[in-house]
Coordinates of C-alpha atoms in Angstrom, one line a residue:
X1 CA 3.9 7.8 -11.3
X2 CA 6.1 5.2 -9.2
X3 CA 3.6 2.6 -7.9
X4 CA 3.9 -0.4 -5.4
X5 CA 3.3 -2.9 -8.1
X6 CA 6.2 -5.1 -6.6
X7 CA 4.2 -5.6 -3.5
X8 CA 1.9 -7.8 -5.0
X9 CA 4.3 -9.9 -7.0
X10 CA 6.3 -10.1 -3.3
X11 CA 3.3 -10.7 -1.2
X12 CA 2.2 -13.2 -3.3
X13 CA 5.7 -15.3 -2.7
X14 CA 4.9 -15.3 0.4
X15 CA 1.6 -16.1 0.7
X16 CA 2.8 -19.4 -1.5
X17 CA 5.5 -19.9 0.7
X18 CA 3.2 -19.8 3.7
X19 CA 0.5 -22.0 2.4
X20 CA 2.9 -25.1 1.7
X21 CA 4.1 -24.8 5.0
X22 CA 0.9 -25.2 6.3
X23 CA 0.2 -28.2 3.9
X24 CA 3.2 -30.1 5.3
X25 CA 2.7 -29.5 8.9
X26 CA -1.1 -30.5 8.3
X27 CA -1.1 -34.0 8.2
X28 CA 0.2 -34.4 11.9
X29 CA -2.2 -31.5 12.9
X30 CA -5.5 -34.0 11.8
X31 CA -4.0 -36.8 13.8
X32 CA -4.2 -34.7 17.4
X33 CA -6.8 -35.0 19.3
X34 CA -8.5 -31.7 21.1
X35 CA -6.1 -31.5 23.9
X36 CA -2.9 -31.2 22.0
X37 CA -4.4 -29.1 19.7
X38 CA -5.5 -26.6 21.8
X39 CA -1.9 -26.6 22.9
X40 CA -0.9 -26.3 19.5
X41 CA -3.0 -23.3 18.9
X42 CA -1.2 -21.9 21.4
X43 CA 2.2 -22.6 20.1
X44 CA 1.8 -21.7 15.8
X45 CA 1.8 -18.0 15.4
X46 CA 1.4 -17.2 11.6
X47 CA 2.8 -13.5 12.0
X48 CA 6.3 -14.7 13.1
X49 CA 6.0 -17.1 10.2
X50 CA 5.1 -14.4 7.5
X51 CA 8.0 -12.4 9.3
X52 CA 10.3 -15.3 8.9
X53 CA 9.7 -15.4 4.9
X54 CA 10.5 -11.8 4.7
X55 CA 7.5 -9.5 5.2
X56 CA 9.7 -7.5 7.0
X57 CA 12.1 -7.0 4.0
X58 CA 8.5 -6.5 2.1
X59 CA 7.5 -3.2 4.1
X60 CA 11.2 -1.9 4.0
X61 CA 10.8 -1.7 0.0
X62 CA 7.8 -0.2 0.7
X63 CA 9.2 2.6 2.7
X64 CA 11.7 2.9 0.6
X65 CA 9.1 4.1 -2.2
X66 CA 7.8 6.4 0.1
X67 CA 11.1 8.0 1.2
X68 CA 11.3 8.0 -2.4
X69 CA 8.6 10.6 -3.2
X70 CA 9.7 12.8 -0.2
X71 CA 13.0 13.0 -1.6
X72 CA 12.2 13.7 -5.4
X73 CA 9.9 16.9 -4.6
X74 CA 12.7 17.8 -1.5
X75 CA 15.1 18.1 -4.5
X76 CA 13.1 20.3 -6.8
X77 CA 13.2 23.2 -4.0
X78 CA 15.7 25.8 -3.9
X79 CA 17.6 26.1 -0.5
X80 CA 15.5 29.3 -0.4
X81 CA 12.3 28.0 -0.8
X82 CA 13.5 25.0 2.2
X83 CA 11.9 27.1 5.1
X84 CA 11.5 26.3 8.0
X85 CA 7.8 25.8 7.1
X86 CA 8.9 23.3 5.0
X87 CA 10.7 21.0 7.5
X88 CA 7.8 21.5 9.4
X89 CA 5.9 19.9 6.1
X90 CA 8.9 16.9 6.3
X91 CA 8.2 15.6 9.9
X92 CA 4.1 15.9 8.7
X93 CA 5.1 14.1 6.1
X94 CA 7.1 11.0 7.4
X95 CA 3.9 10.7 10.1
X96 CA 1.7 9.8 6.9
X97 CA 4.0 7.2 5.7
X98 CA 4.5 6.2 9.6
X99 CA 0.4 5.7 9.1
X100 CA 0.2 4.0 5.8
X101 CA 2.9 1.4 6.7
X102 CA 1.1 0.8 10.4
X103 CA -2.1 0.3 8.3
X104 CA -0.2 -2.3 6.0
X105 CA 0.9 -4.3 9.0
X106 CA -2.0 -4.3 10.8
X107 CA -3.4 -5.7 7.4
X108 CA -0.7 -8.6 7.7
X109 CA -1.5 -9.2 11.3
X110 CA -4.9 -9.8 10.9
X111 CA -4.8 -12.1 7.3
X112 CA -2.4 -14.0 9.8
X113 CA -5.0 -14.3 12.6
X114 CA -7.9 -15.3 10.2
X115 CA -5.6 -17.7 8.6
X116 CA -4.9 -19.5 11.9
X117 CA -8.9 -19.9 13.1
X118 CA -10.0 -21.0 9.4
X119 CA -7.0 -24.0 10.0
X120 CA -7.9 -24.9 13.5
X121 CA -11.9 -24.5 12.9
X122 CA -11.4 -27.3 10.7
X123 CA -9.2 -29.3 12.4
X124 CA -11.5 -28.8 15.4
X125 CA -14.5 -29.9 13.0
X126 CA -12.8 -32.7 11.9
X127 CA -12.1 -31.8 8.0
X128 CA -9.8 -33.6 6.3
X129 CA -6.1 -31.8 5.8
X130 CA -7.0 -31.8 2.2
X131 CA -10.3 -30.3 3.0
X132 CA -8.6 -27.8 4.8
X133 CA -6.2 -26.5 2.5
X134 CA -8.8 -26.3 -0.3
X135 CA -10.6 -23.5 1.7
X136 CA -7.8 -21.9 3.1
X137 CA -6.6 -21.5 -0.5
X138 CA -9.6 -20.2 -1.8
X139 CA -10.3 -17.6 1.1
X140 CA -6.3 -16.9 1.8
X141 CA -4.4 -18.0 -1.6
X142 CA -3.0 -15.8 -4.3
X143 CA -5.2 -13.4 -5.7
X144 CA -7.1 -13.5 -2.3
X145 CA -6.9 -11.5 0.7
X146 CA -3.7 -9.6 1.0
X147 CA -3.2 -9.8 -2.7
X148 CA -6.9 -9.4 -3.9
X149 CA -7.4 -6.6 -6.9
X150 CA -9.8 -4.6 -4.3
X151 CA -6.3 -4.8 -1.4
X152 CA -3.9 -3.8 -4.7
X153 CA -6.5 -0.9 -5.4
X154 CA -6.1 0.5 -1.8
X155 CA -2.8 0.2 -1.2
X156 CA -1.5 2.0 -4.5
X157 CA -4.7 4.9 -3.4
X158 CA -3.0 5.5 -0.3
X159 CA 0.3 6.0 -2.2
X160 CA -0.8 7.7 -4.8
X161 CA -2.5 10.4 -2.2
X162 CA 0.7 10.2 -0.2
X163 CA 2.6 11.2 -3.5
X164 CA -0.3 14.2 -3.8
X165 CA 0.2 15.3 -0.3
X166 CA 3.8 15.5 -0.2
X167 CA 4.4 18.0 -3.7
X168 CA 0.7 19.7 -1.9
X169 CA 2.3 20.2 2.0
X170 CA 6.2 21.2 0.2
X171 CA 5.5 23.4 -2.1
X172 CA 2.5 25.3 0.0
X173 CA 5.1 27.9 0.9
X174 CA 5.3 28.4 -2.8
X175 CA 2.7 30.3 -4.2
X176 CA 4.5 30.8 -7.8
X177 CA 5.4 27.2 -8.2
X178 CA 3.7 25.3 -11.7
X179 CA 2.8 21.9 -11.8
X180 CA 1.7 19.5 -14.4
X181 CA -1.3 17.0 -14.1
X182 CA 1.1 13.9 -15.7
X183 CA -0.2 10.3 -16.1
X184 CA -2.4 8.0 -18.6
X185 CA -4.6 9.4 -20.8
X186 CA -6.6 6.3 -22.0
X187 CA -9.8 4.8 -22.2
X188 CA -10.4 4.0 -18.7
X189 CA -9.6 7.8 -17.5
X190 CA -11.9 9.6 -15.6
X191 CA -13.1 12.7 -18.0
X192 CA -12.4 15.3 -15.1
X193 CA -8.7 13.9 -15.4
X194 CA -8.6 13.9 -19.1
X195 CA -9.7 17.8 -19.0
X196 CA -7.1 18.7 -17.1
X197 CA -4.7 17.3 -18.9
X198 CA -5.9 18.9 -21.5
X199 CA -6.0 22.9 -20.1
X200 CA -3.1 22.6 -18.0
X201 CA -0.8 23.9 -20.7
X202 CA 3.4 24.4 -19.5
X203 CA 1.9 23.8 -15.5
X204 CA -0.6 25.4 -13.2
X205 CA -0.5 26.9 -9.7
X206 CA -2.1 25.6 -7.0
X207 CA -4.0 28.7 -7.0
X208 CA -4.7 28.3 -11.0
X209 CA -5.8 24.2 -10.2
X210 CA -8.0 25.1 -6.8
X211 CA -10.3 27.5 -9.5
X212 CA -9.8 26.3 -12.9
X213 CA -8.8 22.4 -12.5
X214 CA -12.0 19.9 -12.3
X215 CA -9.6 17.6 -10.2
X216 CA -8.5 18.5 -6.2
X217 CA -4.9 18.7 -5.7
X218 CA -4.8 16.0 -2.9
X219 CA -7.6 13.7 -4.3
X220 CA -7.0 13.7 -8.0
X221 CA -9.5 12.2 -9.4
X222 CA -10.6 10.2 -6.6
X223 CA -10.4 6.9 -5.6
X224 CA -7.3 4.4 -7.6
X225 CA -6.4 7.4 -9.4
X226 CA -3.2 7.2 -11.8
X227 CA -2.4 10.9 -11.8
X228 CA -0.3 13.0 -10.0
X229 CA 1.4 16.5 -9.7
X230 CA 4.7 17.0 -10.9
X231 CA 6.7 20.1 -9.4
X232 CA 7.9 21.8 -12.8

């Protein structure tokens, strides 16, 4: 199943990038005294700087994966089976990845505004700039916020159920239409995933998975699952 595994690896360039920036500017920041700081509060803005070292470019990949999906199960229909129902399904469609990639940014935005109070709390409180950038690493570095495993997990869930939804909403016009249950089948697999994979045979309706599958279509096999449903 196509992931988002490059959004970690990118994110995480950019979370470096931002943190040395911070480390340079720092040591003039200690030396202000309340009043220009407050002004400088006013002035730094963290989102334009994330923007600056390409978060942007970062959440055009990502809906680039997501037009990806949309397109792969758009090309397994016939040009009778593109009803108008369908197109009604596309425009449903693109408002979930609208959703996901509003979520992602307000994600950004507010890692940004947290960043910005932890630095000026301790300026405020007197901390040294090295004292500084040892907790904002910690709380904000790599393998932290944005990038933590628990952000990772949730951001390939909601693309993994986007995946789901798309083959569910395109093909629900398609009552004869197979699918197969395809992904890993190792030791960390749920058992109801492993059982499907196991009676699914050449594919299975939607009709045949609703009754006889112990996965949902949509859901999988819940949360961070690897599986999907491949139009066959």
């Amino acid at each position: 199943m196509a992931d988002l595994d490059f959004y970690k690896k990118d994110m995480e360039k950019i979370q470096t990038a931002l943190l040395k920036k911070i480390e340079k500017v720092l040591g003039g920041l200690t030396v202000l005294d309340d009043a220009a700081l407050s002004t400088a509060f006013k002035q730094i803005n963290f989102v334009d700087e994330l923007n600056a070292l390409g978060f942007p470019a970062l959440l055009k990949k990502v809906k680039s994966s997501y037009d990806k999906s949309l397109i792969r199960n758009l090309d397994v229909l016939t040009a009778t089976q593109r009803t108008r129902q369908a197109a009604t399904a596309v425009q449903a469609i693109e408002i979930l990845s609208i959703l996901d990639l509003t979520t992602i940014s307000a994600g950004v935005t507010k890692y940004a505004n947290e960043l910005k109070t932890a630095m000026f709390r301790g300026l405020l409180t007197g901390q040294s700039s090295a004292s500084i950038m040892e907790g904002l690493t910690a709380t904000y570095g790599i393998g932290k916020a944005l990038t933590s495993s628990q952000q990772t997990a949730l951001l390939n869930d909601s693309f993994a159920r986007f995946n789901r939804t798309t083959t569910g909403k395109l093909f629900a016009d398609v009552p004869e239409q197979k699918f197969l249950y395809v992904g890993p089948d190792d030791n960390v697999t749920r058992p109801e995933c492993s059982e499907t994979i196991a009676i699914q045979g050449e594919g299975m309706t939607m009709a045949e998975i609703e009754s006889q599958a112990p996965v949902a279509f949509g859901d999988g096999g819940g949360f961070n699952c690897r599986h999907e449903w491949i139009p066959v």
